[in-house]
């Protein structure tokens, strides 16, 4: 890794501040002062800033119980970014792994590990996601079969992959899908003549939303939860 990138990822310094520190001779290793941001760090390097050793921060993995009214974006747009809800350094470096609509609540995974994020979001991985859904009208008797066969959405050339629909009551269901088409859940129910009034994601892969987290609260993932996507 380049020296300037290592400093940015391991401290609160911006890229320009890191380059300035290097030019001023504030960065060193065991052999002396380092004056090039392009210096390639090797395994036995001990990097210091103003004489204080810099240690690698490591990747961060977070679950958030998303409330309504926040968008799955790294920056505020017409609505506030859900990243306003978490208190971490260098928010600009994290990815939102598996987005939700502004009015949808529930499990969001956030990380700065790009490879791990890909495991969660890549269509090829077919990572299952479970939703708790409230409906405007009673669910039809043949809906379970239709969802299991694969719902055909308007403007889509291929039907959705088979999905598991579990009926909890006439207007509440659990739906498990393994893909992430645009507004897919809402469009699937529209295709069978119903309307989603409330949508809440409970699970992604083997990671279930921590029921101790209120809307807007977050926590770091456990090692077991992290390893579920590796």
mmCIF file of C-alpha atoms in Angstrom:
data_model
loop_
_atom_site.group_PDB
_atom_site.id
_atom_site.type_symbol
_atom_site.label_atom_id
_atom_site.label_comp_id
_atom_site.label_asym_id
_atom_site.label_seq_id
_atom_site.Cartn_x
_atom_site.Cartn_y
_atom_site.Cartn_z
ATOM 1 C CA UNK A 1 0.000 0.000 0.000
ATOM 2 C CA UNK A 2 1.153 3.551 -0.736
ATOM 3 C CA UNK A 3 2.285 5.559 2.257
ATOM 4 C CA UNK A 4 -0.222 8.387 1.752
ATOM 5 C CA UNK A 5 -3.131 5.936 1.460
ATOM 6 C CA UNK A 6 -2.016 4.061 4.587
ATOM 7 C CA UNK A 7 -1.915 7.304 6.583
ATOM 8 C CA UNK A 8 -5.409 8.288 5.408
ATOM 9 C CA UNK A 9 -6.888 4.902 6.266
ATOM 10 C CA UNK A 10 -5.167 4.662 9.651
ATOM 11 C CA UNK A 11 -5.566 8.241 10.953
ATOM 12 C CA UNK A 12 -8.076 11.084 10.753
ATOM 13 C CA UNK A 13 -5.900 12.937 8.220
ATOM 14 C CA UNK A 14 -7.323 13.688 4.788
ATOM 15 C CA UNK A 15 -5.321 12.834 1.662
ATOM 16 C CA UNK A 16 -4.085 16.432 1.334
ATOM 17 C CA UNK A 17 -3.185 16.594 5.048
ATOM 18 C CA UNK A 18 -1.297 13.297 4.750
ATOM 19 C CA UNK A 19 0.704 14.580 1.784
ATOM 20 C CA UNK A 20 1.461 17.796 3.696
ATOM 21 C CA UNK A 21 2.691 15.788 6.703
ATOM 22 C CA UNK A 22 4.979 13.764 4.439
ATOM 23 C CA UNK A 23 6.427 16.893 2.830
ATOM 24 C CA UNK A 24 7.088 18.405 6.277
ATOM 25 C CA UNK A 25 9.036 15.308 7.336
ATOM 26 C CA UNK A 26 6.498 14.268 10.009
ATOM 27 C CA UNK A 27 6.237 10.664 8.784
ATOM 28 C CA UNK A 28 8.945 8.086 9.443
ATOM 29 C CA UNK A 29 9.699 4.398 9.630
ATOM 30 C CA UNK A 30 12.391 2.416 11.415
ATOM 31 C CA UNK A 31 14.960 3.613 8.867
ATOM 32 C CA UNK A 32 14.209 7.319 9.130
ATOM 33 C CA UNK A 33 12.038 10.071 7.629
ATOM 34 C CA UNK A 34 9.834 9.212 4.647
ATOM 35 C CA UNK A 35 9.293 11.983 2.118
ATOM 36 C CA UNK A 36 7.355 10.318 -0.703
ATOM 37 C CA UNK A 37 3.651 9.569 -0.613
ATOM 38 C CA UNK A 38 4.198 6.859 -3.221
ATOM 39 C CA UNK A 39 6.527 4.919 -0.916
ATOM 40 C CA UNK A 40 5.321 1.298 -0.822
ATOM 41 C CA UNK A 41 4.940 0.023 2.731
ATOM 42 C CA UNK A 42 6.437 -3.429 3.340
ATOM 43 C CA UNK A 43 5.483 -5.983 5.970
ATOM 44 C CA UNK A 44 8.142 -5.061 8.540
ATOM 45 C CA UNK A 45 7.679 -1.275 8.290
ATOM 46 C CA UNK A 46 6.849 0.586 11.495
ATOM 47 C CA UNK A 47 5.228 3.846 10.413
ATOM 48 C CA UNK A 48 5.062 6.815 12.790
ATOM 49 C CA UNK A 49 3.437 10.259 12.648
ATOM 50 C CA UNK A 50 5.205 12.878 14.783
ATOM 51 C CA UNK A 51 6.994 10.014 16.531
ATOM 52 C CA UNK A 52 3.763 8.135 17.384
ATOM 53 C CA UNK A 53 3.418 4.699 15.792
ATOM 54 C CA UNK A 54 0.436 4.369 13.454
ATOM 55 C CA UNK A 55 -1.446 1.083 13.589
ATOM 56 C CA UNK A 56 -3.808 -0.224 10.948
ATOM 57 C CA UNK A 57 -7.390 0.486 11.934
ATOM 58 C CA UNK A 58 -8.810 -2.591 10.232
ATOM 59 C CA UNK A 59 -12.123 -2.988 8.422
ATOM 60 C CA UNK A 60 -15.394 -2.039 10.079
ATOM 61 C CA UNK A 61 -18.649 -4.012 9.817
ATOM 62 C CA UNK A 62 -21.856 -2.450 11.141
ATOM 63 C CA UNK A 63 -25.537 -3.338 11.291
ATOM 64 C CA UNK A 64 -28.097 -0.543 11.431
ATOM 65 C CA UNK A 65 -31.821 -0.705 12.123
ATOM 66 C CA UNK A 66 -32.862 1.825 9.494
ATOM 67 C CA UNK A 67 -35.810 4.089 10.292
ATOM 68 C CA UNK A 68 -38.037 5.589 7.579
ATOM 69 C CA UNK A 69 -37.110 8.925 6.061
ATOM 70 C CA UNK A 70 -33.430 8.166 5.397
ATOM 71 C CA UNK A 71 -31.855 7.274 2.068
ATOM 72 C CA UNK A 72 -29.256 4.597 1.349
ATOM 73 C CA UNK A 73 -26.650 7.073 0.130
ATOM 74 C CA UNK A 74 -23.309 8.307 1.433
ATOM 75 C CA UNK A 75 -24.442 11.931 1.128
ATOM 76 C CA UNK A 76 -27.584 13.911 1.911
ATOM 77 C CA UNK A 77 -29.845 14.506 -1.079
ATOM 78 C CA UNK A 78 -33.591 15.194 -0.944
ATOM 79 C CA UNK A 79 -33.589 13.239 2.321
ATOM 80 C CA UNK A 80 -30.794 12.714 4.872
ATOM 81 C CA UNK A 81 -28.247 9.939 4.414
ATOM 82 C CA UNK A 82 -28.596 7.030 6.825
ATOM 83 C CA UNK A 83 -24.880 7.508 7.593
ATOM 84 C CA UNK A 84 -25.970 10.441 9.770
ATOM 85 C CA UNK A 85 -27.200 7.773 12.193
ATOM 86 C CA UNK A 86 -23.801 6.191 12.866
ATOM 87 C CA UNK A 87 -20.844 7.701 14.721
ATOM 88 C CA UNK A 88 -17.636 6.543 13.013
ATOM 89 C CA UNK A 89 -14.572 8.207 11.535
ATOM 90 C CA UNK A 90 -14.109 8.503 7.780
ATOM 91 C CA UNK A 91 -17.730 7.866 6.841
ATOM 92 C CA UNK A 92 -16.857 8.644 3.240
ATOM 93 C CA UNK A 93 -14.917 5.367 3.063
ATOM 94 C CA UNK A 94 -17.793 3.008 3.878
ATOM 95 C CA UNK A 95 -20.192 1.166 1.589
ATOM 96 C CA UNK A 96 -23.882 0.536 2.177
ATOM 97 C CA UNK A 97 -24.172 -3.173 1.372
ATOM 98 C CA UNK A 98 -27.751 -3.733 0.280
ATOM 99 C CA UNK A 99 -29.833 -0.599 -0.030
ATOM 100 C CA UNK A 100 -33.390 0.077 1.142
ATOM 101 C CA UNK A 101 -35.979 2.584 -0.072
ATOM 102 C CA UNK A 102 -36.464 5.715 2.036
ATOM 103 C CA UNK A 103 -39.777 4.460 3.456
ATOM 104 C CA UNK A 104 -38.465 0.936 4.168
ATOM 105 C CA UNK A 105 -37.113 0.043 7.600
ATOM 106 C CA UNK A 106 -34.834 -2.636 8.995
ATOM 107 C CA UNK A 107 -31.467 -4.254 8.504
ATOM 108 C CA UNK A 108 -28.721 -2.348 6.700
ATOM 109 C CA UNK A 109 -25.110 -3.556 6.557
ATOM 110 C CA UNK A 110 -22.312 -0.976 6.355
ATOM 111 C CA UNK A 111 -18.599 -1.642 5.834
ATOM 112 C CA UNK A 112 -15.359 -0.290 4.364
ATOM 113 C CA UNK A 113 -14.353 -3.787 3.204
ATOM 114 C CA UNK A 114 -15.128 -3.714 -0.512
ATOM 115 C CA UNK A 115 -14.625 -7.442 -1.075
ATOM 116 C CA UNK A 116 -16.948 -8.313 1.816
ATOM 117 C CA UNK A 117 -19.559 -5.868 0.522
ATOM 118 C CA UNK A 118 -19.404 -7.609 -2.865
ATOM 119 C CA UNK A 119 -20.196 -10.934 -1.187
ATOM 120 C CA UNK A 120 -23.384 -9.383 0.188
ATOM 121 C CA UNK A 121 -24.576 -7.515 -2.897
ATOM 122 C CA UNK A 122 -23.364 -9.430 -5.970
ATOM 123 C CA UNK A 123 -26.309 -10.988 -7.880
ATOM 124 C CA UNK A 124 -24.151 -14.064 -8.518
ATOM 125 C CA UNK A 125 -24.001 -14.789 -4.779
ATOM 126 C CA UNK A 126 -27.819 -14.996 -4.559
ATOM 127 C CA UNK A 127 -27.710 -13.813 -0.950
ATOM 128 C CA UNK A 128 -31.119 -14.360 0.649
ATOM 129 C CA UNK A 129 -32.975 -11.462 2.288
ATOM 130 C CA UNK A 130 -36.074 -11.810 4.457
ATOM 131 C CA UNK A 131 -38.734 -9.112 4.762
ATOM 132 C CA UNK A 132 -41.731 -8.662 7.046
ATOM 133 C CA UNK A 133 -44.499 -7.112 4.986
ATOM 134 C CA UNK A 134 -47.882 -5.550 5.752
ATOM 135 C CA UNK A 135 -50.365 -5.558 2.864
ATOM 136 C CA UNK A 136 -53.329 -3.412 1.914
ATOM 137 C CA UNK A 137 -55.513 -6.390 0.998
ATOM 138 C CA UNK A 138 -55.697 -9.995 2.232
ATOM 139 C CA UNK A 139 -53.123 -12.222 0.571
ATOM 140 C CA UNK A 140 -54.628 -14.471 -2.110
ATOM 141 C CA UNK A 141 -54.735 -18.229 -1.551
ATOM 142 C CA UNK A 142 -52.598 -18.981 -4.596
ATOM 143 C CA UNK A 143 -49.901 -16.384 -3.772
ATOM 144 C CA UNK A 144 -47.510 -18.914 -2.184
ATOM 145 C CA UNK A 145 -47.496 -20.958 -5.389
ATOM 146 C CA UNK A 146 -47.103 -17.901 -7.612
ATOM 147 C CA UNK A 147 -44.131 -16.597 -5.621
ATOM 148 C CA UNK A 148 -42.518 -20.049 -5.533
ATOM 149 C CA UNK A 149 -42.801 -20.330 -9.309
ATOM 150 C CA UNK A 150 -41.285 -16.860 -9.905
ATOM 151 C CA UNK A 151 -43.242 -13.646 -10.308
ATOM 152 C CA UNK A 152 -43.087 -11.933 -13.707
ATOM 153 C CA UNK A 153 -42.594 -8.173 -13.270
ATOM 154 C CA UNK A 154 -43.606 -5.533 -15.778
ATOM 155 C CA UNK A 155 -40.750 -4.326 -18.026
ATOM 156 C CA UNK A 156 -38.585 -7.311 -17.014
ATOM 157 C CA UNK A 157 -37.575 -9.875 -19.638
ATOM 158 C CA UNK A 158 -37.170 -12.685 -17.105
ATOM 159 C CA UNK A 159 -39.296 -13.701 -14.161
ATOM 160 C CA UNK A 160 -37.990 -13.274 -10.623
ATOM 161 C CA UNK A 161 -36.193 -16.196 -9.052
ATOM 162 C CA UNK A 162 -38.397 -18.455 -6.906
ATOM 163 C CA UNK A 163 -39.225 -16.795 -3.575
ATOM 164 C CA UNK A 164 -40.484 -18.163 -0.264
ATOM 165 C CA UNK A 165 -43.714 -16.621 1.009
ATOM 166 C CA UNK A 166 -44.875 -17.396 4.549
ATOM 167 C CA UNK A 167 -48.337 -16.169 5.511
ATOM 168 C CA UNK A 168 -48.542 -14.873 9.099
ATOM 169 C CA UNK A 169 -52.063 -13.449 8.838
ATOM 170 C CA UNK A 170 -54.316 -12.367 6.006
ATOM 171 C CA UNK A 171 -52.464 -9.045 5.674
ATOM 172 C CA UNK A 172 -48.986 -9.865 7.028
ATOM 173 C CA UNK A 173 -46.367 -12.100 5.411
ATOM 174 C CA UNK A 174 -42.681 -12.971 5.467
ATOM 175 C CA UNK A 175 -40.968 -12.976 2.081
ATOM 176 C CA UNK A 176 -37.495 -14.376 1.359
ATOM 177 C CA UNK A 177 -35.860 -13.444 -1.948
ATOM 178 C CA UNK A 178 -32.365 -14.000 -3.355
ATOM 179 C CA UNK A 179 -32.008 -11.081 -5.767
ATOM 180 C CA UNK A 180 -32.388 -7.321 -5.644
ATOM 181 C CA UNK A 181 -34.254 -5.845 -8.585
ATOM 182 C CA UNK A 182 -35.406 -2.223 -8.423
ATOM 183 C CA UNK A 183 -38.296 -1.916 -5.904
ATOM 184 C CA UNK A 184 -38.611 -5.678 -6.284
ATOM 185 C CA UNK A 185 -40.733 -6.562 -3.263
ATOM 186 C CA UNK A 186 -43.318 -3.846 -3.915
ATOM 187 C CA UNK A 187 -43.458 -4.750 -7.600
ATOM 188 C CA UNK A 188 -43.901 -8.450 -6.847
ATOM 189 C CA UNK A 189 -46.993 -7.815 -4.763
ATOM 190 C CA UNK A 190 -48.315 -5.316 -7.304
ATOM 191 C CA UNK A 191 -47.994 -8.094 -9.893
ATOM 192 C CA UNK A 192 -50.438 -10.228 -7.897
ATOM 193 C CA UNK A 193 -52.849 -7.317 -7.360
ATOM 194 C CA UNK A 194 -51.826 -6.215 -3.872
ATOM 195 C CA UNK A 195 -50.095 -3.213 -2.306
ATOM 196 C CA UNK A 196 -47.304 -3.083 0.281
ATOM 197 C CA UNK A 197 -48.143 -0.693 3.133
ATOM 198 C CA UNK A 198 -45.140 -1.488 5.333
ATOM 199 C CA UNK A 199 -41.810 -3.112 4.497
ATOM 200 C CA UNK A 200 -39.187 -4.146 7.050
ATOM 201 C CA UNK A 201 -36.027 -6.178 6.339
ATOM 202 C CA UNK A 202 -35.208 -8.686 9.075
ATOM 203 C CA UNK A 203 -32.339 -10.731 7.671
ATOM 204 C CA UNK A 204 -29.521 -10.729 5.080
ATOM 205 C CA UNK A 205 -27.803 -14.076 4.566
ATOM 206 C CA UNK A 206 -27.194 -15.524 8.020
ATOM 207 C CA UNK A 207 -27.249 -12.111 9.721
ATOM 208 C CA UNK A 208 -30.485 -11.284 11.528
ATOM 209 C CA UNK A 209 -31.359 -7.817 12.728
ATOM 210 C CA UNK A 210 -30.558 -7.477 16.427
ATOM 211 C CA UNK A 211 -33.945 -7.045 18.105
ATOM 212 C CA UNK A 212 -32.276 -4.995 20.843
ATOM 213 C CA UNK A 213 -31.595 -2.230 18.323
ATOM 214 C CA UNK A 214 -34.276 0.436 18.184
ATOM 215 C CA UNK A 215 -34.905 2.237 14.908
ATOM 216 C CA UNK A 216 -31.866 4.387 14.160
ATOM 217 C CA UNK A 217 -29.515 2.400 16.400
ATOM 218 C CA UNK A 218 -26.509 0.391 15.228
ATOM 219 C CA UNK A 219 -23.764 -1.923 16.455
ATOM 220 C CA UNK A 220 -20.642 -3.595 15.094
ATOM 221 C CA UNK A 221 -21.070 -7.122 13.769
ATOM 222 C CA UNK A 222 -19.698 -10.078 15.671
ATOM 223 C CA UNK A 223 -16.879 -12.150 14.179
ATOM 224 C CA UNK A 224 -19.340 -14.952 13.456
ATOM 225 C CA UNK A 225 -21.672 -12.581 11.582
ATOM 226 C CA UNK A 226 -18.772 -11.166 9.568
ATOM 227 C CA UNK A 227 -17.458 -14.602 8.635
ATOM 228 C CA UNK A 228 -20.879 -15.627 7.343
ATOM 229 C CA UNK A 229 -20.138 -13.727 4.129
ATOM 230 C CA UNK A 230 -16.525 -14.854 3.650
#
